PDB file of C-alpha atoms and ligand atoms in Angstrom:
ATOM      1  CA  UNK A   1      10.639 -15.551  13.457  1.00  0.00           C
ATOM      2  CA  UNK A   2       9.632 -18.898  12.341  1.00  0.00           C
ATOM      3  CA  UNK A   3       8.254 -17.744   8.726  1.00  0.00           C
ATOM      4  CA  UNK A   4       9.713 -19.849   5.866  1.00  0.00           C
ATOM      5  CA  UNK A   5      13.036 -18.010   4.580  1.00  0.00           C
ATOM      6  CA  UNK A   6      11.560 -18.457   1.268  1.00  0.00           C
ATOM      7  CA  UNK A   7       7.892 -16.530   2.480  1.00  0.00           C
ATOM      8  CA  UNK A   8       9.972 -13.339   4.012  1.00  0.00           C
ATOM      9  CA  UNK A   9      11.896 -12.895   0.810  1.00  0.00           C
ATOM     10  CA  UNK A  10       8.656 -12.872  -1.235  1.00  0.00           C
ATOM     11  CA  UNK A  11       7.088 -10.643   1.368  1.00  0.00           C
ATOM     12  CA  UNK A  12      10.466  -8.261   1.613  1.00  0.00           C
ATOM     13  CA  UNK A  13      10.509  -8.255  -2.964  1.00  0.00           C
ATOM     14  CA  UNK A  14       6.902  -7.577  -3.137  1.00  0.00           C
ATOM     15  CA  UNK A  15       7.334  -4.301  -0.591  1.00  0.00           C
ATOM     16  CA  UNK A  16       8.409  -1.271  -2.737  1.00  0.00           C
ATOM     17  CA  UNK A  17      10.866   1.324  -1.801  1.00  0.00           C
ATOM     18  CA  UNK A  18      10.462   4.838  -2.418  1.00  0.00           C
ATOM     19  CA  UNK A  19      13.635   6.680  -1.572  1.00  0.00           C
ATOM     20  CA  UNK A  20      13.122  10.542   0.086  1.00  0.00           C
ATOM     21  CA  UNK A  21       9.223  10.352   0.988  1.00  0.00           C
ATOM     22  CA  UNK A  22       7.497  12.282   2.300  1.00  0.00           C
ATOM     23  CA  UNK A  23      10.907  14.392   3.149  1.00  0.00           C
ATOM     24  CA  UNK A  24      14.477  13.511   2.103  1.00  0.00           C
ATOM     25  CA  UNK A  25      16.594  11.079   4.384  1.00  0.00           C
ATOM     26  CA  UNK A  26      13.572   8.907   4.314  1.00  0.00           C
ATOM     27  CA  UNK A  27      13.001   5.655   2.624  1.00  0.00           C
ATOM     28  CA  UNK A  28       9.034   5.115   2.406  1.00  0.00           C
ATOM     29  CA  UNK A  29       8.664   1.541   2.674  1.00  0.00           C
ATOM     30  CA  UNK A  30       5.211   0.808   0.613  1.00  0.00           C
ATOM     31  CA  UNK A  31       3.206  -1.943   0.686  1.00  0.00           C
ATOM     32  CA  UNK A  32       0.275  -0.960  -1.219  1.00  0.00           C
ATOM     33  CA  UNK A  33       2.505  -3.425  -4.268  1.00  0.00           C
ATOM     34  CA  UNK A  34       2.766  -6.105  -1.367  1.00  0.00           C
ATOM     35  CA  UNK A  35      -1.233  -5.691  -1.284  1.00  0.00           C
ATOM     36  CA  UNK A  36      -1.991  -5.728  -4.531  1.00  0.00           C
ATOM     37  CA  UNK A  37      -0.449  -9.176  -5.333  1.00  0.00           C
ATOM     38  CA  UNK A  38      -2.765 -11.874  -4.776  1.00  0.00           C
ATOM     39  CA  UNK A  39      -0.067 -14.270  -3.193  1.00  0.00           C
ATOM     40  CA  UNK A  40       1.840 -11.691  -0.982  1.00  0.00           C
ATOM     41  CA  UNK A  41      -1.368 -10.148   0.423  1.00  0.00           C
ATOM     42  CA  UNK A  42      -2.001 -14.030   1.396  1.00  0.00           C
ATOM     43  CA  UNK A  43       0.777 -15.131   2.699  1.00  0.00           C
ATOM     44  CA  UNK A  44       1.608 -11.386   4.673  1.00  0.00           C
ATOM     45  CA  UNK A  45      -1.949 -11.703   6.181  1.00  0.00           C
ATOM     46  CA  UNK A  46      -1.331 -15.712   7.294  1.00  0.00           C
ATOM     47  CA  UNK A  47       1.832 -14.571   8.388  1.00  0.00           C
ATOM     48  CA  UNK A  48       0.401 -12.053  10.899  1.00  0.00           C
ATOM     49  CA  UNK A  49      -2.404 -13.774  12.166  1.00  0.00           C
ATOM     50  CA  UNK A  50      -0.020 -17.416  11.962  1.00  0.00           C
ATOM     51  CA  UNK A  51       1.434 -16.576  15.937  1.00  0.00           C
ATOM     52  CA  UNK A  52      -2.404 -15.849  17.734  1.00  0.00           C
ATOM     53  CA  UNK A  53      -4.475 -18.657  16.045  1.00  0.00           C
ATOM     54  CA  UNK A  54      -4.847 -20.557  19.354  1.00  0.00           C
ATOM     55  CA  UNK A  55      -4.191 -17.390  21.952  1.00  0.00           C
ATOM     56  CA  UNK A  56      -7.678 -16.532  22.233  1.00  0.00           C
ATOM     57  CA  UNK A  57      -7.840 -12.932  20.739  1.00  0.00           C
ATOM     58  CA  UNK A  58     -11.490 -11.622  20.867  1.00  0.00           C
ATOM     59  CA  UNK A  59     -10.793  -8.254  18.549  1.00  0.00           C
ATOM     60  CA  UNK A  60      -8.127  -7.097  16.225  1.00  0.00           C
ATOM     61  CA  UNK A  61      -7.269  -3.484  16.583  1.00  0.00           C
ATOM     62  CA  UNK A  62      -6.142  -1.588  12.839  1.00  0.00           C
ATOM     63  CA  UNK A  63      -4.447   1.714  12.958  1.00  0.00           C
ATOM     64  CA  UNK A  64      -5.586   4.093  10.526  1.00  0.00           C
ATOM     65  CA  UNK A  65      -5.203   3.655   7.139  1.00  0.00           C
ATOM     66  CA  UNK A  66      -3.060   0.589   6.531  1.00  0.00           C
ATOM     67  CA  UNK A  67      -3.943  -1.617   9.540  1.00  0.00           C
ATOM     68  CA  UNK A  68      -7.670  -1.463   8.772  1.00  0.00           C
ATOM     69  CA  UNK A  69      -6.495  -3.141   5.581  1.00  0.00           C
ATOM     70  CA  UNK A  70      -4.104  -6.037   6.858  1.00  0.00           C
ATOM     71  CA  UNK A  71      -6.230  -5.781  10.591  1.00  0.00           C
ATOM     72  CA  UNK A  72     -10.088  -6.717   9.215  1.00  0.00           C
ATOM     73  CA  UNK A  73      -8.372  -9.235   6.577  1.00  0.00           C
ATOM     74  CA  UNK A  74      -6.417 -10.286   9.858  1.00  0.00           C
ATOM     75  CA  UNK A  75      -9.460 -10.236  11.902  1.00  0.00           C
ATOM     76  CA  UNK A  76     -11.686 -12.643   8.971  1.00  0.00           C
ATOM     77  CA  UNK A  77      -8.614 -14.760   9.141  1.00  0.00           C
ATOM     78  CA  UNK A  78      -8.725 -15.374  12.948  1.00  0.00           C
ATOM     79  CA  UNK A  79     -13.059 -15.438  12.980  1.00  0.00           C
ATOM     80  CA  UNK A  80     -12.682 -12.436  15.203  1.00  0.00           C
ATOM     81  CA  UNK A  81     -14.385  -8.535  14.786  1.00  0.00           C
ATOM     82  CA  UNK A  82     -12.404  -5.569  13.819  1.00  0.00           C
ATOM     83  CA  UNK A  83     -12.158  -2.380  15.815  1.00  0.00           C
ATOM     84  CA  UNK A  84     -10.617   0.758  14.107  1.00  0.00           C
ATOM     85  CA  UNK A  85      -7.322   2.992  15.804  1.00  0.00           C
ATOM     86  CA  UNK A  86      -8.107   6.087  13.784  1.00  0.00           C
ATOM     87  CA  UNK A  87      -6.744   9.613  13.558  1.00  0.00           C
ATOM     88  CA  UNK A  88      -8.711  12.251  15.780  1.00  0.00           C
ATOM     89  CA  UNK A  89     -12.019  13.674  14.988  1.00  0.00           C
ATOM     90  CA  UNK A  90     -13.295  10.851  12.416  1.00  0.00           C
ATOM     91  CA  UNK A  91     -14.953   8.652  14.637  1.00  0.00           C
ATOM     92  CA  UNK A  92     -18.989   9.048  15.425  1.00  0.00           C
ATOM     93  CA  UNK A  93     -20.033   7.852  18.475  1.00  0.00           C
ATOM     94  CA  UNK A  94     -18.198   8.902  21.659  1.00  0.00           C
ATOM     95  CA  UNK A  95     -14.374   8.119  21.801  1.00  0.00           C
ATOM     96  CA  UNK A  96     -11.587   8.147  24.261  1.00  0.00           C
ATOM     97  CA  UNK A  97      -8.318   9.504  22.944  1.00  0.00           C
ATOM     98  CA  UNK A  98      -4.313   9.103  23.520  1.00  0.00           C
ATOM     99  CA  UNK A  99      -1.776  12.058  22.431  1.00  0.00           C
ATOM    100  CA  UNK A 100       1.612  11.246  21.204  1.00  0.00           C
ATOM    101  CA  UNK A 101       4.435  13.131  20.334  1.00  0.00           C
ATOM    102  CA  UNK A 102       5.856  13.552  15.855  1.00  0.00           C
ATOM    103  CA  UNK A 103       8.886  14.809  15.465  1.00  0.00           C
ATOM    104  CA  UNK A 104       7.174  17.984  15.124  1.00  0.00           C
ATOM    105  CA  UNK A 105       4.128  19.051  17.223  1.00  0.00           C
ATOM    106  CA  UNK A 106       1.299  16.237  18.315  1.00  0.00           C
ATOM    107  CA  UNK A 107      -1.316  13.755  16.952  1.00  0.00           C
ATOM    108  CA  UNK A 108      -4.023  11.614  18.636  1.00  0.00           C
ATOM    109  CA  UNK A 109      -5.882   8.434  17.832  1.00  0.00           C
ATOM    110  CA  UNK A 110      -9.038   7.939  19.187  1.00  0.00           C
ATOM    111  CA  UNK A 111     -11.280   4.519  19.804  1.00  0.00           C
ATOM    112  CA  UNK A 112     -14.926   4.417  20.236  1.00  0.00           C
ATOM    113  CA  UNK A 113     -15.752   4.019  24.335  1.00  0.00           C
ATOM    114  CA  UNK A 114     -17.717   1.356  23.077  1.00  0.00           C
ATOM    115  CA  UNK A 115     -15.612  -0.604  21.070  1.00  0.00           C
ATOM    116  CA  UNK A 116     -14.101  -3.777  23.362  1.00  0.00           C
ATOM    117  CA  UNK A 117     -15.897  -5.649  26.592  1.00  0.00           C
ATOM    118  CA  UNK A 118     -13.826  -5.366  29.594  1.00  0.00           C
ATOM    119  CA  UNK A 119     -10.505  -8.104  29.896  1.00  0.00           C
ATOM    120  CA  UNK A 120     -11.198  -8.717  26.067  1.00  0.00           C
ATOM    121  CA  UNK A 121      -7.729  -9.772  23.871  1.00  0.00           C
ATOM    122  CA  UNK A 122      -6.942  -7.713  21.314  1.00  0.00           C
ATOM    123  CA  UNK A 123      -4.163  -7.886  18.748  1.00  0.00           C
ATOM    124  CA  UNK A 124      -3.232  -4.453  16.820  1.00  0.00           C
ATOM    125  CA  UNK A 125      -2.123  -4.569  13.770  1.00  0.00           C
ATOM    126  CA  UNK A 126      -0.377  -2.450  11.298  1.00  0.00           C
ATOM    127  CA  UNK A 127       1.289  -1.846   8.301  1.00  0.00           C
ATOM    128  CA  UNK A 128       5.324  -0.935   9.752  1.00  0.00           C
ATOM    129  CA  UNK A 129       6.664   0.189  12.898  1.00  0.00           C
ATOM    130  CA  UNK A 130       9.037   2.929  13.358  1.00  0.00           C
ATOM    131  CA  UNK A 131       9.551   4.615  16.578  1.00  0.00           C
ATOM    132  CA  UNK A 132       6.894   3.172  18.071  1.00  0.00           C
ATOM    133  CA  UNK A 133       4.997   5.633  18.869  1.00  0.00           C
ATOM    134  CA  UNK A 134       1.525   5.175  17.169  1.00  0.00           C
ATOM    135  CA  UNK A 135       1.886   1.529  18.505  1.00  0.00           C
ATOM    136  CA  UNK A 136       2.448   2.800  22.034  1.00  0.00           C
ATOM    137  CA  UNK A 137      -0.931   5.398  21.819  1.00  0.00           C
ATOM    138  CA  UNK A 138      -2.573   2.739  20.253  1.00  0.00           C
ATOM    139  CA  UNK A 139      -2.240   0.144  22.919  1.00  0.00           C
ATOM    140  CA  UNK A 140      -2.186   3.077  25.900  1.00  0.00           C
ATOM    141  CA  UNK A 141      -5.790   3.468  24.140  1.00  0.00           C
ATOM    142  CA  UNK A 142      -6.417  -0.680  23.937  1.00  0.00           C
ATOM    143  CA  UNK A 143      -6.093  -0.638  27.712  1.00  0.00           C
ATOM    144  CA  UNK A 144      -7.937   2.631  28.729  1.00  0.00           C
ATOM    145  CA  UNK A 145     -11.498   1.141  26.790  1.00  0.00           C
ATOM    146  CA  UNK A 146     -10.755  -2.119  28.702  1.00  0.00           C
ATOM    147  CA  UNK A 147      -8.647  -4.469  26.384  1.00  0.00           C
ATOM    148  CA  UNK A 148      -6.101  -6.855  27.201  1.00  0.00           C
ATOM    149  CA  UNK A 149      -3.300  -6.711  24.778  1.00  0.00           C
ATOM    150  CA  UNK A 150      -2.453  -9.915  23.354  1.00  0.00           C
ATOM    151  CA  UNK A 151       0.602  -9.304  20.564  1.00  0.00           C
ATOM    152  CA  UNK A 152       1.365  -6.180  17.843  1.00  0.00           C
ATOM    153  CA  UNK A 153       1.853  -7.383  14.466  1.00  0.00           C
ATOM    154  CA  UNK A 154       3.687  -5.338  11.805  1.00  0.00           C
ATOM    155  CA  UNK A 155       4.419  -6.728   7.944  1.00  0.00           C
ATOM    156  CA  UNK A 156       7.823  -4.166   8.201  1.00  0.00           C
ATOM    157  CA  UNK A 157       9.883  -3.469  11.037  1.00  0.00           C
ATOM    158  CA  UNK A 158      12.634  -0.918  11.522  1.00  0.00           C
ATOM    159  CA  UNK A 159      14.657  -1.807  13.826  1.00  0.00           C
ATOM    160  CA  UNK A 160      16.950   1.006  13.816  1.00  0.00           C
ATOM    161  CA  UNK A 161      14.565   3.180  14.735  1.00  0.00           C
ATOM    162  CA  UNK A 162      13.632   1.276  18.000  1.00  0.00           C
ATOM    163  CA  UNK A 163       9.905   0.855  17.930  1.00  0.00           C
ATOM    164  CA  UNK A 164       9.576  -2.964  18.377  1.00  0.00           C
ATOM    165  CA  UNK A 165      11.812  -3.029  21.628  1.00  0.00           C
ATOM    166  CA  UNK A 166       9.739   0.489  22.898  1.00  0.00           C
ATOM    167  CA  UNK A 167       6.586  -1.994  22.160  1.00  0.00           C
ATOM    168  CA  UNK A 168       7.976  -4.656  23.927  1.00  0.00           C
ATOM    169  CA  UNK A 169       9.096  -2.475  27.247  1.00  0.00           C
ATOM    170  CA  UNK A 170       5.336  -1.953  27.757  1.00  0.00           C
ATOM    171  CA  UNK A 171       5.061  -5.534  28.008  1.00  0.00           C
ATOM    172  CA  UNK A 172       3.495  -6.140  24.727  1.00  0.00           C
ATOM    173  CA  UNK A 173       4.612  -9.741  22.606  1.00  0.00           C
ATOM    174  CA  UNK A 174       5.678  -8.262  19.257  1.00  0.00           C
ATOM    175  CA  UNK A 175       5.959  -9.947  15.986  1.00  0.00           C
ATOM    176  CA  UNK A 176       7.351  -8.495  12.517  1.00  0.00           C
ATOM    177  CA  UNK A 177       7.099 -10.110   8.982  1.00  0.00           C
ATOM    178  CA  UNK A 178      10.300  -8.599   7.265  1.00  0.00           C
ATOM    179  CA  UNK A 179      12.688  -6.069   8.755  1.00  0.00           C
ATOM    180  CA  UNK A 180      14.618  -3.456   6.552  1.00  0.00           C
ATOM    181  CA  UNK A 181      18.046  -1.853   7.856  1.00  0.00           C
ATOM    182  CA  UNK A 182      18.090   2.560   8.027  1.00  0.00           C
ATOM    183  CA  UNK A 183      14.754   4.314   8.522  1.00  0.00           C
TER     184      UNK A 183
HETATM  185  P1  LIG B 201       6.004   5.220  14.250  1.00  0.00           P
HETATM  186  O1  LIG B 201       4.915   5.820  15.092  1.00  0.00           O
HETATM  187  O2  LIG B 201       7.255   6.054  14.212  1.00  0.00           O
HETATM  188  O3  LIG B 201       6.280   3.776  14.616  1.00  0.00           O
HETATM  189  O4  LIG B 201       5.475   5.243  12.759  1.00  0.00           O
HETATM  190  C1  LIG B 201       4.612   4.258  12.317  1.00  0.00           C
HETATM  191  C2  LIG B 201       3.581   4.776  11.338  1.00  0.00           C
HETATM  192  O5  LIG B 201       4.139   5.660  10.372  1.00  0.00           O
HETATM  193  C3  LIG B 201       3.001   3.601  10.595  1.00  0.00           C
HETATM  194  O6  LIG B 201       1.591   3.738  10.574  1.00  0.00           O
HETATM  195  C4  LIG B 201       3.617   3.659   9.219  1.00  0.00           C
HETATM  196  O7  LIG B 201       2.638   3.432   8.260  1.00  0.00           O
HETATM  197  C5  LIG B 201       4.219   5.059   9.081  1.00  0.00           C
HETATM  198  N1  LIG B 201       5.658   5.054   8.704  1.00  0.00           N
HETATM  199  C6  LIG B 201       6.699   5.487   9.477  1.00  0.00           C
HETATM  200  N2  LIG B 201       7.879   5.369   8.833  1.00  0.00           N
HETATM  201  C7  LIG B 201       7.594   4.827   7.637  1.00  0.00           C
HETATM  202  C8  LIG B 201       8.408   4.429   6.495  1.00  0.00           C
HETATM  203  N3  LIG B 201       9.748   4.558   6.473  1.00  0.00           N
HETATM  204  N4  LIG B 201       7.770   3.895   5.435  1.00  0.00           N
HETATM  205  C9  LIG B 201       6.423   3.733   5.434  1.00  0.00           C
HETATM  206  N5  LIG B 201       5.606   4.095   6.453  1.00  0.00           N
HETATM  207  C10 LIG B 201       6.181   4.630   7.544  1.00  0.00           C
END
């Protein structure tokens, strides 16, 4: 990472911590405080976009809800258009769709068919990455409309949990902003 030691311990102070959300054992990492101050919301979305200024992306890709926030400021940041991940069943027009596996059960995101041009570069962007999984279904996705993936970018990584290398297995250049230790 080649953000400014100073930048990543403003981003890391400005991310709250809510111990035993949504179920005990877990430690929600929430960055709705890191987006409502003026000065981390700048520098966390300069941060993410800092790595593909000159790497020609064409479309950033936000995962439903968080990454549409940081992905269309993202997006405005690199002149690019926006294209939302989201959950299944909210989209309009026709979609395809990826399944992945929760701890318990199944979810799906969905993309319009629509949404990219063939061989166009898209980064995805989101809020944290755990396991990896919504990443993973989100680029699986990325690819099936057409899109070349160009980079993931995450303000919070948790490394323990795996996701970043998982992302990186399938090829995929991944950058994170802070990183916190446990899940
Ligand atoms: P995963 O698919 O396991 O990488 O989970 C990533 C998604 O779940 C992201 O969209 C996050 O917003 C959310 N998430 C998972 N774990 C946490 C956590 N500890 N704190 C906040 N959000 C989380």
């Amino acid at each position: 990472m080649s953000l400014e030691p100073d930048t990543r311990a403003d981003l890391r102070a400005a991310i709250r911590t809510i111990p035993d959300f949504p179920k005990p054992g877990i430690q929600f990492r929430d960055v709705t405080t890191l987006m409502g101050d003026a000065r981390a919301f700048d520098a966390a979305v300069s941060e993410l976009a800092q790595p593909y200024r000159n790497a020609d992306i064409a479309k950033v890709a936000g995962i439903e809800a968080r990454g549409f926030i940081l992905g269309g400021a993202v997006a405005r940041e690199l002149g690019v258009g926006f294209t939302p991940v989201r959950k299944r069943g909210k989209l309009p027009h026709d979609t395809l769709i990826e399944e992945y596996e929760l701890e318990y059960g199944s979810d799906a995101v969905e993309i319009h068919v629509d949404a990219l041009e063939r061989g166009e570069r898209v980064l995805v962007v989101d809020d944290l990455i755990a396991t990896g999984g919504t990443a993973e279904a989100a680029i699986k996705l990325i690819r099936k409309a057409g899109g070349e993936i160009a980079g993931a970018a995450f303000v919070v990584d948790l490394p323990d949990l795996g996701g970043a290398v998982r992302i990186r297995n399938l090829g995929v250049d991944v950058h994170a902003l802070v990183a916190f230790e446990g899940e």
